[in-house]
Each structure stands twice: as structure tokens, then as C-alpha cells.
mmCIF file of C-alpha atoms and ligand atoms in Angstrom:
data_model
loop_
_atom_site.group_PDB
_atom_site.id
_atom_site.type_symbol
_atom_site.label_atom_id
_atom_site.label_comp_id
_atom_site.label_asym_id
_atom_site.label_seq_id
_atom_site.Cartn_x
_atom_site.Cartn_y
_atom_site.Cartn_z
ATOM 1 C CA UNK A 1 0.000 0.000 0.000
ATOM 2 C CA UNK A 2 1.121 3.925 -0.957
ATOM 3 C CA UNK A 3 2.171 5.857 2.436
ATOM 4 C CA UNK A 4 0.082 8.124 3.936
ATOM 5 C CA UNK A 5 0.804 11.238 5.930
ATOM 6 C CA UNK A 6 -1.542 12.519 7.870
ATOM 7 C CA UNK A 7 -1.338 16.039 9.654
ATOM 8 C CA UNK A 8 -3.686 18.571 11.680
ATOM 9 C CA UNK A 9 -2.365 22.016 12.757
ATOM 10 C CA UNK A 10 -1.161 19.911 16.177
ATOM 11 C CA UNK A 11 1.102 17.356 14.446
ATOM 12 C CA UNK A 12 2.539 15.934 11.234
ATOM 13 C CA UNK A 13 2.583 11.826 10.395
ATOM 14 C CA UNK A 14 4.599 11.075 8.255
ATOM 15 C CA UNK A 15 8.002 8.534 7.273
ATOM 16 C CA UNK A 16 10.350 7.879 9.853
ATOM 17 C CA UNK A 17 13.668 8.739 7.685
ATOM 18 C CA UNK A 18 17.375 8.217 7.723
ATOM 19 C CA UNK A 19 17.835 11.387 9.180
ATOM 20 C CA UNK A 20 15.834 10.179 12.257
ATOM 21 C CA UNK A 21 18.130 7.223 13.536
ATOM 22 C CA UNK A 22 20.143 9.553 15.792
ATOM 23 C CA UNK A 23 17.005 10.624 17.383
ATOM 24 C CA UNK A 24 15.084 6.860 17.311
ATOM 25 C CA UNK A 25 18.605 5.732 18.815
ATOM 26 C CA UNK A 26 18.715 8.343 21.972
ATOM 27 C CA UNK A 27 15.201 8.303 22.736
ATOM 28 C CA UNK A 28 15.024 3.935 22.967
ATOM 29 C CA UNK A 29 17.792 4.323 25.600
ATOM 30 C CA UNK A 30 14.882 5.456 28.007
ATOM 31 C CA UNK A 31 14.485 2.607 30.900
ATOM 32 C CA UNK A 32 10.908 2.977 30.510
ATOM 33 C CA UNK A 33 11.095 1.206 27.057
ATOM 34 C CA UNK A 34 12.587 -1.923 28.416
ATOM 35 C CA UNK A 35 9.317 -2.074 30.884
ATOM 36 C CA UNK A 36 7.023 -1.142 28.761
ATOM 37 C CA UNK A 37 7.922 -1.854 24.880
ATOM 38 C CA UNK A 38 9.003 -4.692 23.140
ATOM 39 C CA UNK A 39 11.581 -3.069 21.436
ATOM 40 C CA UNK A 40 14.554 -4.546 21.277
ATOM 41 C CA UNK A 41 16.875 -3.724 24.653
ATOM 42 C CA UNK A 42 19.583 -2.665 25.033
ATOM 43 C CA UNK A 43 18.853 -0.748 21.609
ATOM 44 C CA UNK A 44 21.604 0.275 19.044
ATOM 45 C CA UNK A 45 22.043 2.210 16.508
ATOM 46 C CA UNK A 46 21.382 -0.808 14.118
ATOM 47 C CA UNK A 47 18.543 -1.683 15.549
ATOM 48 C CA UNK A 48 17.121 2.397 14.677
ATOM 49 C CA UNK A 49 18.482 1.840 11.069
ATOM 50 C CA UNK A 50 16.662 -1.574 10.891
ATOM 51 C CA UNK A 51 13.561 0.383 11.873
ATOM 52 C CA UNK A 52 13.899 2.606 9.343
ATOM 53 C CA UNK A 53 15.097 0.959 6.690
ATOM 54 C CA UNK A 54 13.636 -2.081 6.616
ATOM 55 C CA UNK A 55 10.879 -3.060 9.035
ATOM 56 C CA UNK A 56 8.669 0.805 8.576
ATOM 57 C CA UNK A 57 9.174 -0.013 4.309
ATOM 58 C CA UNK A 58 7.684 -3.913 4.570
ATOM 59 C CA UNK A 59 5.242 -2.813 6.876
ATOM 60 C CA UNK A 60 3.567 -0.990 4.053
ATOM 61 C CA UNK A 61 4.634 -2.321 1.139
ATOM 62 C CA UNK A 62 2.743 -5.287 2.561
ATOM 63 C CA UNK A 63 -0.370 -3.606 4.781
ATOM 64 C CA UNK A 64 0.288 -5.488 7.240
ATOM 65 C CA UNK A 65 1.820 -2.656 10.126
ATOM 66 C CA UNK A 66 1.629 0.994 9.040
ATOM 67 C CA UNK A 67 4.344 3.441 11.003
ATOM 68 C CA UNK A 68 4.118 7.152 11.277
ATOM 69 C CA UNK A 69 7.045 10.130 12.807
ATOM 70 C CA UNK A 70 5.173 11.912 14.990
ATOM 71 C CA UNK A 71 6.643 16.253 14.083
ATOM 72 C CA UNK A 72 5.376 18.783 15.178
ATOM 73 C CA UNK A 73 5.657 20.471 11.735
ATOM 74 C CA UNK A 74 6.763 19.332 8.645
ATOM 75 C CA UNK A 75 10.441 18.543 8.338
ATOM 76 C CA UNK A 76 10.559 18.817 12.023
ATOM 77 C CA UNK A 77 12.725 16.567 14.073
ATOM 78 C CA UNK A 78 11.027 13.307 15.063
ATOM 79 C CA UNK A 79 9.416 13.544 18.120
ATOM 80 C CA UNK A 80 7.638 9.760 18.236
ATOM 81 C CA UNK A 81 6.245 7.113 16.518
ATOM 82 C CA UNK A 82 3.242 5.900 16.459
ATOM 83 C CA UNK A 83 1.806 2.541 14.741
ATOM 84 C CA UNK A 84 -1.864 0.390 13.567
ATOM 85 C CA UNK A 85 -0.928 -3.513 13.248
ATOM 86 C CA UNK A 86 -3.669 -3.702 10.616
ATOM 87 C CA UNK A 87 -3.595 -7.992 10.954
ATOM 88 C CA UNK A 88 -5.145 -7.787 14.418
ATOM 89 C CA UNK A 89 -6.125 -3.935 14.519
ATOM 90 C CA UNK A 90 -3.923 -2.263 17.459
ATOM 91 C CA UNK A 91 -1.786 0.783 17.766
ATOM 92 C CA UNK A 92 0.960 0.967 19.285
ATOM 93 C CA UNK A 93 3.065 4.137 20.233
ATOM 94 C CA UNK A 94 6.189 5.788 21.494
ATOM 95 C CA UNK A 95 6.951 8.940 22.369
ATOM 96 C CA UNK A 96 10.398 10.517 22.995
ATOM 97 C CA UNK A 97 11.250 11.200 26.919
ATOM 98 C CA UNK A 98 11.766 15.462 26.460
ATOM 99 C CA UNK A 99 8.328 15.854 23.982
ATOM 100 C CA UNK A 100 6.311 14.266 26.453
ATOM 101 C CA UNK A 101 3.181 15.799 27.858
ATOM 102 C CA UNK A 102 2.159 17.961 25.695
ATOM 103 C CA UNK A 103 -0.545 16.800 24.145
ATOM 104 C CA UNK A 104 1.046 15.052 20.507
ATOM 105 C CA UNK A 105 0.515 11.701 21.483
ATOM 106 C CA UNK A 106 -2.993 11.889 22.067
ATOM 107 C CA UNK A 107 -3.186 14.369 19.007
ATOM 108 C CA UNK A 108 -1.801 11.792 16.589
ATOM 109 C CA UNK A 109 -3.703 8.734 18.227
ATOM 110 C CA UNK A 110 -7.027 10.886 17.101
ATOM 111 C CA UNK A 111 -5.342 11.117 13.517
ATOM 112 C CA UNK A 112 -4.631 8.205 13.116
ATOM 113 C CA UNK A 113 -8.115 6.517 14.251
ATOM 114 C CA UNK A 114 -10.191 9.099 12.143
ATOM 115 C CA UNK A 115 -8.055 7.566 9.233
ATOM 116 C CA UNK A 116 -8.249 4.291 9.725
ATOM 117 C CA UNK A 117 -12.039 4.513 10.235
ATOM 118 C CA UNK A 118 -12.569 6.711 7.066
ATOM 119 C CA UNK A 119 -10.418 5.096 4.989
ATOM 120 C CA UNK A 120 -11.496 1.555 2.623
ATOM 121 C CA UNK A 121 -8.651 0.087 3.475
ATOM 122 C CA UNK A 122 -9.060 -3.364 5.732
ATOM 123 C CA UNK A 123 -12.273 -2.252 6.522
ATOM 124 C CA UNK A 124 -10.912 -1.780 10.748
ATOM 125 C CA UNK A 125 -14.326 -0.886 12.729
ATOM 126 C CA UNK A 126 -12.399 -1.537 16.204
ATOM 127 C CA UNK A 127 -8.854 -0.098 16.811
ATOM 128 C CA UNK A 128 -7.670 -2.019 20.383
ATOM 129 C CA UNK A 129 -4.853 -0.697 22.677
ATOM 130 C CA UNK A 130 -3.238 -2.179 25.352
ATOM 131 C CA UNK A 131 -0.376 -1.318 27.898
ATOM 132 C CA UNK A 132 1.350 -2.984 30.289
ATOM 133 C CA UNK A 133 -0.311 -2.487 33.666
ATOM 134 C CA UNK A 134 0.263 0.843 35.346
ATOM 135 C CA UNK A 135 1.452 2.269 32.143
ATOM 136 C CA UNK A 136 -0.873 5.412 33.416
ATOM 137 C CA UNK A 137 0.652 7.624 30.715
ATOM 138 C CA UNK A 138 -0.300 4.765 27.884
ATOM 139 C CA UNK A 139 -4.219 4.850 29.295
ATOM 140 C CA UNK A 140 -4.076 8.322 29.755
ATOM 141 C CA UNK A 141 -3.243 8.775 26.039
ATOM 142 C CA UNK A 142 -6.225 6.101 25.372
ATOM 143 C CA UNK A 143 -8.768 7.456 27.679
ATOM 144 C CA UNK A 144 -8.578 11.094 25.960
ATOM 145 C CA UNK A 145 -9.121 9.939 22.715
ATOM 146 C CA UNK A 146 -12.313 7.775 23.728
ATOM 147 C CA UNK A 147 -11.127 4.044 24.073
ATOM 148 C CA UNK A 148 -13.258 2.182 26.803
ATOM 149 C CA UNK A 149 -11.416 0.068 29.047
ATOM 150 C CA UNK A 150 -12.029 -3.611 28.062
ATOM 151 C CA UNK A 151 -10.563 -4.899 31.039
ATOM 152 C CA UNK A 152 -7.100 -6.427 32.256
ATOM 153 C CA UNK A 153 -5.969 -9.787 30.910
ATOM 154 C CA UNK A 154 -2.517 -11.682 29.425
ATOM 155 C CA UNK A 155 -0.913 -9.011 26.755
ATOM 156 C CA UNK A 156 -2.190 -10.277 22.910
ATOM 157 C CA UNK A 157 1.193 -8.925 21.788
ATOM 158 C CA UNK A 158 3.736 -11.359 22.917
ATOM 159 C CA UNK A 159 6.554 -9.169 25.270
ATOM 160 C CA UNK A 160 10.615 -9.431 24.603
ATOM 161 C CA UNK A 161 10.878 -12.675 26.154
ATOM 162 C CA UNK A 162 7.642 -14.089 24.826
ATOM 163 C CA UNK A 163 5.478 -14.037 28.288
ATOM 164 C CA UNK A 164 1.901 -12.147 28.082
ATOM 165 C CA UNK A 165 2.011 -10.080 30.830
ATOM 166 C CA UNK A 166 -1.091 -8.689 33.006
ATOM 167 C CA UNK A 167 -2.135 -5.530 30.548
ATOM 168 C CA UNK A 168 -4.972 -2.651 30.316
ATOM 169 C CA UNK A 169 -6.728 -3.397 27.477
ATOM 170 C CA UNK A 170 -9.229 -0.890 25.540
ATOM 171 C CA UNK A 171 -11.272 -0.583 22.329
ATOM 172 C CA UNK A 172 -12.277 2.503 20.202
ATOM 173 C CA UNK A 173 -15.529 2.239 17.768
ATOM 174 C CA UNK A 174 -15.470 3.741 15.013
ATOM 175 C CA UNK A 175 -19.214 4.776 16.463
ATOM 176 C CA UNK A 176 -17.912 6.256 19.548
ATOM 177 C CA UNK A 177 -18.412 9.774 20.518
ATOM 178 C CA UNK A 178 -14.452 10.014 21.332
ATOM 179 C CA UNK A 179 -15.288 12.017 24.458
ATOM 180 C CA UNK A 180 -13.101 10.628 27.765
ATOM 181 C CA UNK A 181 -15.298 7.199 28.893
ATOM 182 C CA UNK A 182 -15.358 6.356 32.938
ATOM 183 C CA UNK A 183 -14.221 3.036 34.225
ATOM 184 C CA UNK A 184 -10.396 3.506 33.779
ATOM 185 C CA UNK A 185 -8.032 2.399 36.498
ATOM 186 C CA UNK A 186 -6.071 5.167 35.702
HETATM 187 C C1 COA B 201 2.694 6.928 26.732
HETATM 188 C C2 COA B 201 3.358 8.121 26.083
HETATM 189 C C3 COA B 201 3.489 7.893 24.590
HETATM 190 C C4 COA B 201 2.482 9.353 26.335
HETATM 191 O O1 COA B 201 3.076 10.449 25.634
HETATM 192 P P1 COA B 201 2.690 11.948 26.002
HETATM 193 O O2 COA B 201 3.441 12.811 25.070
HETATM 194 O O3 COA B 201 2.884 12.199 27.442
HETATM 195 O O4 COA B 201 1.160 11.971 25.671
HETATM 196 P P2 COA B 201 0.229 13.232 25.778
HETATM 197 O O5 COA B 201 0.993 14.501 25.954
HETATM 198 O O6 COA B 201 -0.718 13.145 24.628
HETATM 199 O O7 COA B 201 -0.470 12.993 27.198
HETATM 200 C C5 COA B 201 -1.686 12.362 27.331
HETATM 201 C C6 COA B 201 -2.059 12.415 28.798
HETATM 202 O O8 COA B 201 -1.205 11.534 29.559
HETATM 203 C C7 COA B 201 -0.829 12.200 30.748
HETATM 204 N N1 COA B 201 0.415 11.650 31.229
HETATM 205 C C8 COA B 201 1.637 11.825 30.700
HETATM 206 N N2 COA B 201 2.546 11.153 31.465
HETATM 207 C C9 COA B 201 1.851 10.564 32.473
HETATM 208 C C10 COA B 201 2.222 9.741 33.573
HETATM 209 N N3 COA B 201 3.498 9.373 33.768
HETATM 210 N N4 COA B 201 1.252 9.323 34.412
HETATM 211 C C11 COA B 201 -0.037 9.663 34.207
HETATM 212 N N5 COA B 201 -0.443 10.426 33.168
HETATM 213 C C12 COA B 201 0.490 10.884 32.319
HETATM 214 C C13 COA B 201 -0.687 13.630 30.311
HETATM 215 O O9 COA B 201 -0.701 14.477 31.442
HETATM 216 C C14 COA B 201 -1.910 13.781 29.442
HETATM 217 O O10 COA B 201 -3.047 13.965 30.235
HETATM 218 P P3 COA B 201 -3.624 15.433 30.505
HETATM 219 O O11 COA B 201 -3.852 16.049 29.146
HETATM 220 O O12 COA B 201 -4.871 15.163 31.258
HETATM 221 O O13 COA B 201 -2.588 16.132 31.285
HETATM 222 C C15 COA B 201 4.769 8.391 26.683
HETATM 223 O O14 COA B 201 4.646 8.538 28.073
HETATM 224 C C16 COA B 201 5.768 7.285 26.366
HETATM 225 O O15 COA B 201 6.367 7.276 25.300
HETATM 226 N N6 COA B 201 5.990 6.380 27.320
HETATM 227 C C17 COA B 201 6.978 5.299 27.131
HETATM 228 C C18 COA B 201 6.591 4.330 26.023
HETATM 229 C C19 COA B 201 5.221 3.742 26.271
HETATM 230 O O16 COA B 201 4.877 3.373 27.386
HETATM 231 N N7 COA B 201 4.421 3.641 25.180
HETATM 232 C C20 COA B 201 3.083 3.071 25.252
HETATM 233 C C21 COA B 201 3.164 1.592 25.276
HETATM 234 S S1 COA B 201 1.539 0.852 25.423
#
């Protein structure tokens, strides 16, 4: 499938470059990626150029995982990266340690759902999330864009070492009103 970019006046989606590997490298040495990601860890440079070169390309070339940059304007530095697993539905989502908090993530969660819900393309109704549990930053992100917590159970998305840990687990509609639904644990 073609790329897509996607942008509001908030943020710009677009295709995590060469350029970017620097950036992708620093920002996976965060600890909280080894608890929470299944990145690789430690993370090297290779690993960044791997991402880039190889595993963002197939993912669309084939459908089958579609990867954003998360800028805050275009040809801006990379700021994160966010993802839709289109097999089984589910974003995932990163965002570098010093651009946190301000709003992007949930921004480009909203961008990419109104896509993938107005788009043909693998007809997705459902988006699902998940996080590891108390990953309140990860719910917070999913609980401002509308998900409902679905509940806590084994993680669908195998971790590093191939356990399914406990995980939050939430679902957005492409019916839902998007406002912030109760019942979250946090
Ligand atoms: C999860 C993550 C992407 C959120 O990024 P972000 O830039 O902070 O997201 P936003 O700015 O859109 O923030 C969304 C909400 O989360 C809140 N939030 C941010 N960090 C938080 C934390 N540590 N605990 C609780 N809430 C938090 C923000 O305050 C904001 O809520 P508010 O608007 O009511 O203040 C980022 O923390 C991250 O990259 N974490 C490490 C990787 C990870 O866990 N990815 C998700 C895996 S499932």
C-alpha cells in the first residue's frame, strides 16, 4: 500500500527517515522502554536503522503494520512514533522522553483513528490498545481519545521474552463519541 501522511495544525505523520536514527537511537535508551515496549533492549544504533530501513518499508509495502514520525511540523525533528498492526487492529506508540506531555501523542492517536475509520482500506471498525499495567501515561493517552477500558488480561502482543504479561486493554468504535469514557483504572 502507498504511504500516507496525515497532519492537523497539532502534528505531522509522516516517514520515519534516515535522518531520524540519531534521534530513534537516543530516545530507545529510556528505561521505561525496556518495561514497557518490546523493542529490542539494550537498543543500538542498528537496531534504529533496521527500523527505518527495513521493518517501517515492509510494513507498508505489505499492509500489514503501518508506522508514522510523529513532528510537530513538517520537516521537524522526530518527536515519536506511532503505529496500527492492521492484521489484528492495534496501535501501538512511542513517544520521545523530552516531547512528552504535551498533548502530541494523544493528538496523533485521534489522527490516526479518524483515518483508519474513514479510509477503505481493511475495513478496521475496532482499533484495540493495550499497555502494560500501570502504564498510566499509555491509558491516559487512550482514555482522551475515547477508548473504553475492556478490562485487564494476558498481553495479545507477545513481550521481549515471549510471556503475556497482566495488561490494560481498551477498544475505540469507530461509532464512539471520542469524548473521555469512565471506568479507567487510571
Ligand atoms: C505513553 C506516552 C506515549 C504518552 O506520551 P505523552 O506525550 O505524554 O502523551 P500526551 O501529551 O498526549 O499525554 C496524554 C495524557 O497523559 C498524561 N500523562 C503523561 N505522562 C503521564 C504519567 N506518567 N502518568 C499519568 N499520566 C500521564 C498527560 O498528562 C496527558 O493527560 P492530561 O492532558 O490530562 O494532562 C509516553 O509517556 C511514552 O512514550 N511512554 C513510554 C513508552 C510507552 O509506554 N508507550 C506506550 C506503550 S503501550
Amino acid at each position: 500500500m502507498d504511504r500516507v501522511d496525515l497532519e492537523s495544525h497539532r502534528v505531522v505523520l509522516d516517514s520515519p527517515l534516515a535522518l531520524d536514527v540519531d534521534d530513534i537511537t537516543r530516545y530507545c535508551q529510556d528505561p521505561l522502554f525496556e518495561r514497557f515496549l518490546t523493542v529490542p533492549w539494550p537498543y543500538h544504533r542498528s537496531d534504529a536503522e533496521h527500523f527505518v530501513n527495513d521493518h517501517v518499508p515492509t510494513g507498508w509495502t505489505t499492509g500489514d503494520e503501518l508506522t508514522w514520525a510523529i513532528r510537530a511540523e513538517r520537516g521537524g525533528a522526530l518527536l515519536g512514533v506511532i503505529g496500527l498492526r492492521v492484521p489484528t487492529s492495534d496501535v501501538g506508540f512511542w513517544m520521545g522522553a523530552e516531547h512528552r506531555g504535551r498533548g502530541h501523542m494523544s493528538e496523533a492517536l485521534r489522527l490516526v483513528a479518524d483515518w483508519t475509520f474513514s479510509t477503505d482500506f481493511a475495513g478496521i471498525r475496532e482499533i484495540g490498545w493495550e499497555c502494560l499495567v500501570g502504564n498510566a501515561a499509555s491509558a491516559s493517552v487512550a482514555r482522551h481519545c475515547g477508548f473504553r477500558f475492556t478490562g485487564e488480561a494476558p498481553s495479545r502482543v507477545a513481550y521481549r521474552d515471549g510471556s503475556h504479561p497482566a495488561s490494560w486493554q481498551g477498544a475505540l468504535r469507530d461509532t464512539d463519541d471520542r469524548s473521555p469514557q469512565p471506568g479507567w483504572p487510571a
